[in-house]
Amino acid sequence: MAMRGLFKRKVTSLILQTRRDSQSGASSSSVAQDEEGLKGPQVVYENTYQLAPKDSQKFPTKKAEDIMKNVFLTHLLDSKYNSDTCKNLTTQITETVKTQVKAELGNNNRFKVVVLVMIGANYGQGARVASRCLWYPQYDRFAQYEYHNESLFAVGIVYGVYYE
């Protein structure tokens, strides 16, 4: 019986301590601990409930096209098609375009950047590239660029999808 009373007092004191901490704004989870001791307050992000981008935060389609044009010209100018090298070149161009577009957007953006790059052999055939997306047309945008030379063609698409 004495054990039950001790348990009730312990639980009651913990509840009261939690209430006091919540009223004062402090909590045990608001301080991050390191192996060496206390590190400082833990950063907690609140929801912004921002459902639309600000006018200054629109996706820059023209700048994305310019970035793709510069990257395509630096990587593909005077290049010959080879399936082995183009496989690695596609990945390299995709990562370069993605990092440059993200750098152009800045740190406080809410756009998911998706980059698609396709390189193929140019034998005089026709090629058509199509993609379908489910998006909100008021906020989501895309940019595209095409490059051709005697031996290859390349198509790049950058999608800027706003997420909440």
mmCIF file of C-alpha atoms in Angstrom:
data_model
loop_
_atom_site.group_PDB
_atom_site.id
_atom_site.type_symbol
_atom_site.label_atom_id
_atom_site.label_comp_id
_atom_site.label_asym_id
_atom_site.label_seq_id
_atom_site.Cartn_x
_atom_site.Cartn_y
_atom_site.Cartn_z
ATOM 1 C CA MET A 1 0.000 0.000 0.000
ATOM 2 C CA ALA A 2 2.883 2.356 0.796
ATOM 3 C CA MET A 3 4.394 1.650 -2.620
ATOM 4 C CA ARG A 4 1.144 2.648 -4.367
ATOM 5 C CA GLY A 5 1.030 5.975 -2.475
ATOM 6 C CA LEU A 6 4.676 6.675 -3.361
ATOM 7 C CA PHE A 7 3.954 5.973 -7.025
ATOM 8 C CA LYS A 8 0.928 8.337 -6.992
ATOM 9 C CA ARG A 9 2.994 11.130 -5.430
ATOM 10 C CA LYS A 10 5.774 10.619 -7.983
ATOM 11 C CA VAL A 11 3.335 10.763 -10.917
ATOM 12 C CA THR A 12 1.574 13.786 -9.449
ATOM 13 C CA SER A 13 4.855 15.645 -8.984
ATOM 14 C CA LEU A 14 5.885 14.832 -12.563
ATOM 15 C CA ILE A 15 2.564 16.136 -13.898
ATOM 16 C CA LEU A 16 2.888 19.331 -11.872
ATOM 17 C CA GLN A 17 6.497 19.801 -13.029
ATOM 18 C CA THR A 18 5.419 19.336 -16.650
ATOM 19 C CA ARG A 19 2.653 21.910 -16.230
ATOM 20 C CA ARG A 20 5.066 24.407 -14.668
ATOM 21 C CA ASP A 21 7.567 23.852 -17.470
ATOM 22 C CA SER A 22 4.941 24.313 -20.164
ATOM 23 C CA GLN A 23 3.677 27.507 -18.536
ATOM 24 C CA SER A 24 7.179 28.941 -18.286
ATOM 25 C CA GLY A 25 7.992 27.947 -21.869
ATOM 26 C CA ALA A 26 10.748 25.496 -20.992
ATOM 27 C CA SER A 27 10.687 21.824 -21.659
ATOM 28 C CA SER A 28 13.118 19.006 -21.376
ATOM 29 C CA SER A 29 13.117 18.452 -25.151
ATOM 30 C CA SER A 30 13.934 22.067 -25.984
ATOM 31 C CA VAL A 31 17.588 21.632 -25.028
ATOM 32 C CA ALA A 32 19.854 19.446 -27.118
ATOM 33 C CA GLN A 33 22.540 17.458 -25.319
ATOM 34 C CA ASP A 34 25.887 16.490 -26.705
ATOM 35 C CA GLU A 35 28.396 13.972 -25.353
ATOM 36 C CA GLU A 36 30.279 16.853 -23.753
ATOM 37 C CA GLY A 37 27.243 18.293 -22.007
ATOM 38 C CA LEU A 38 24.646 20.906 -22.836
ATOM 39 C CA LYS A 39 24.978 22.292 -26.340
ATOM 40 C CA GLY A 40 22.186 24.851 -26.459
ATOM 41 C CA PRO A 41 18.546 25.199 -27.396
ATOM 42 C CA GLN A 42 17.294 22.907 -30.123
ATOM 43 C CA VAL A 43 15.910 24.706 -33.162
ATOM 44 C CA VAL A 44 12.241 23.948 -33.695
ATOM 45 C CA TYR A 45 10.534 25.112 -36.872
ATOM 46 C CA GLU A 46 6.889 26.053 -36.814
ATOM 47 C CA ASN A 47 4.479 25.557 -39.684
ATOM 48 C CA THR A 48 4.119 28.661 -41.811
ATOM 49 C CA TYR A 49 0.826 27.640 -43.398
ATOM 50 C CA GLN A 50 2.015 29.451 -46.518
ATOM 51 C CA LEU A 51 -0.051 28.023 -49.356
ATOM 52 C CA ALA A 52 1.214 30.254 -52.162
ATOM 53 C CA PRO A 53 4.642 31.634 -53.039
ATOM 54 C CA LYS A 54 5.330 35.310 -52.536
ATOM 55 C CA ASP A 55 5.671 37.436 -55.660
ATOM 56 C CA SER A 56 9.424 37.585 -55.169
ATOM 57 C CA GLN A 57 9.595 33.777 -54.900
ATOM 58 C CA LYS A 58 8.225 32.772 -58.296
ATOM 59 C CA PHE A 59 10.169 30.078 -60.114
ATOM 60 C CA PRO A 60 12.618 31.779 -62.518
ATOM 61 C CA THR A 61 11.933 29.966 -65.793
ATOM 62 C CA LYS A 62 14.062 32.290 -67.941
ATOM 63 C CA LYS A 63 17.054 31.943 -65.622
ATOM 64 C CA ALA A 64 16.604 28.157 -65.566
ATOM 65 C CA GLU A 65 16.629 28.113 -69.386
ATOM 66 C CA ASP A 66 19.798 30.222 -69.424
ATOM 67 C CA ILE A 67 21.451 27.874 -66.927
ATOM 68 C CA MET A 68 20.553 24.843 -69.054
ATOM 69 C CA LYS A 69 21.829 26.561 -72.198
ATOM 70 C CA ASN A 70 25.185 27.401 -70.583
ATOM 71 C CA VAL A 71 25.624 23.905 -69.116
ATOM 72 C CA PHE A 72 24.641 22.181 -72.376
ATOM 73 C CA LEU A 73 27.038 24.331 -74.392
ATOM 74 C CA THR A 74 29.952 23.774 -72.021
ATOM 75 C CA HIS A 75 29.462 19.992 -71.825
ATOM 76 C CA LEU A 76 28.164 19.124 -75.287
ATOM 77 C CA LEU A 77 29.858 21.567 -77.662
ATOM 78 C CA ASP A 78 31.798 19.551 -80.266
ATOM 79 C CA SER A 79 30.849 16.270 -78.572
ATOM 80 C CA LYS A 80 30.298 13.045 -80.471
ATOM 81 C CA TYR A 81 27.636 10.566 -79.415
ATOM 82 C CA ASN A 82 28.906 7.541 -77.532
ATOM 83 C CA SER A 83 26.463 5.573 -75.411
ATOM 84 C CA ASP A 84 28.998 4.891 -72.653
ATOM 85 C CA THR A 85 30.155 8.466 -72.208
ATOM 86 C CA CYS A 86 26.685 9.966 -72.658
ATOM 87 C CA LYS A 87 25.364 7.889 -69.769
ATOM 88 C CA ASN A 88 27.797 9.572 -67.368
ATOM 89 C CA LEU A 89 27.441 12.928 -69.108
ATOM 90 C CA THR A 90 23.670 12.884 -68.602
ATOM 91 C CA THR A 91 24.104 12.410 -64.850
ATOM 92 C CA GLN A 92 26.774 15.096 -64.672
ATOM 93 C CA ILE A 93 24.663 17.638 -66.611
ATOM 94 C CA THR A 94 21.605 16.854 -64.483
ATOM 95 C CA GLU A 95 23.458 17.438 -61.207
ATOM 96 C CA THR A 96 25.113 20.627 -62.490
ATOM 97 C CA VAL A 97 21.810 22.111 -63.658
ATOM 98 C CA LYS A 98 20.076 21.140 -60.429
ATOM 99 C CA THR A 99 22.708 22.711 -58.164
ATOM 100 C CA GLN A 100 22.856 25.909 -60.227
ATOM 101 C CA VAL A 101 19.054 26.307 -60.289
ATOM 102 C CA LYS A 102 18.877 25.703 -56.527
ATOM 103 C CA ALA A 103 21.623 28.282 -56.018
ATOM 104 C CA GLU A 104 19.640 30.746 -58.134
ATOM 105 C CA LEU A 105 16.528 30.158 -56.019
ATOM 106 C CA GLY A 106 18.375 30.809 -52.774
ATOM 107 C CA ASN A 107 17.991 29.250 -49.338
ATOM 108 C CA ASN A 108 14.453 30.326 -48.485
ATOM 109 C CA ASN A 109 12.640 28.712 -51.347
ATOM 110 C CA ARG A 110 9.797 26.258 -51.271
ATOM 111 C CA PHE A 111 10.284 24.733 -54.704
ATOM 112 C CA LYS A 112 11.108 21.118 -55.363
ATOM 113 C CA VAL A 113 13.499 21.139 -58.331
ATOM 114 C CA VAL A 114 13.331 18.147 -60.668
ATOM 115 C CA VAL A 115 15.707 17.970 -63.647
ATOM 116 C CA LEU A 116 15.397 15.587 -66.585
ATOM 117 C CA VAL A 117 18.115 15.372 -69.237
ATOM 118 C CA MET A 118 17.984 13.035 -72.238
ATOM 119 C CA ILE A 119 20.812 12.582 -74.738
ATOM 120 C CA GLY A 120 20.423 10.527 -77.908
ATOM 121 C CA ALA A 121 22.148 9.810 -81.208
ATOM 122 C CA ASN A 122 21.241 12.100 -84.092
ATOM 123 C CA TYR A 123 20.824 10.003 -87.225
ATOM 124 C CA GLY A 124 18.330 12.343 -88.869
ATOM 125 C CA GLN A 125 15.357 10.711 -87.206
ATOM 126 C CA GLY A 126 12.565 12.557 -85.494
ATOM 127 C CA ALA A 127 12.299 12.464 -81.745
ATOM 128 C CA ARG A 128 9.547 13.717 -79.504
ATOM 129 C CA VAL A 129 9.880 14.063 -75.749
ATOM 130 C CA ALA A 130 6.738 14.253 -73.649
ATOM 131 C CA SER A 131 6.083 14.299 -69.940
ATOM 132 C CA ARG A 132 2.988 14.551 -67.804
ATOM 133 C CA CYS A 133 2.775 16.015 -64.355
ATOM 134 C CA LEU A 134 0.119 16.656 -61.786
ATOM 135 C CA TRP A 135 0.620 20.160 -60.519
ATOM 136 C CA TYR A 136 -0.927 23.468 -59.626
ATOM 137 C CA PRO A 137 -0.571 25.699 -62.714
ATOM 138 C CA GLN A 138 -0.664 28.988 -60.806
ATOM 139 C CA TYR A 139 2.553 28.249 -58.900
ATOM 140 C CA ASP A 140 4.383 25.385 -60.589
ATOM 141 C CA ARG A 141 6.562 26.094 -63.617
ATOM 142 C CA PHE A 142 8.970 24.396 -65.986
ATOM 143 C CA ALA A 143 11.783 25.387 -68.314
ATOM 144 C CA GLN A 144 13.190 23.445 -71.245
ATOM 145 C CA TYR A 145 16.120 23.621 -73.608
ATOM 146 C CA GLU A 146 17.100 21.609 -76.683
ATOM 147 C CA TYR A 147 20.564 21.170 -78.127
ATOM 148 C CA HIS A 148 21.511 19.573 -81.467
ATOM 149 C CA ASN A 149 24.772 18.935 -83.277
ATOM 150 C CA GLU A 150 25.824 16.548 -86.052
ATOM 151 C CA SER A 151 26.015 13.442 -83.881
ATOM 152 C CA LEU A 152 23.682 13.962 -80.894
ATOM 153 C CA PHE A 153 20.640 15.715 -79.543
ATOM 154 C CA ALA A 154 19.922 16.654 -75.951
ATOM 155 C CA VAL A 155 16.736 17.766 -74.245
ATOM 156 C CA GLY A 156 16.624 19.184 -70.741
ATOM 157 C CA ILE A 157 13.583 19.989 -68.623
ATOM 158 C CA VAL A 158 13.624 21.661 -65.212
ATOM 159 C CA TYR A 159 10.454 21.498 -63.123
ATOM 160 C CA GLY A 160 9.912 23.894 -60.258
ATOM 161 C CA VAL A 161 7.079 22.456 -58.154
ATOM 162 C CA TYR A 162 5.928 24.557 -55.210
ATOM 163 C CA TYR A 163 5.408 22.601 -52.015
ATOM 164 C CA GLU A 164 3.795 23.784 -48.818
#
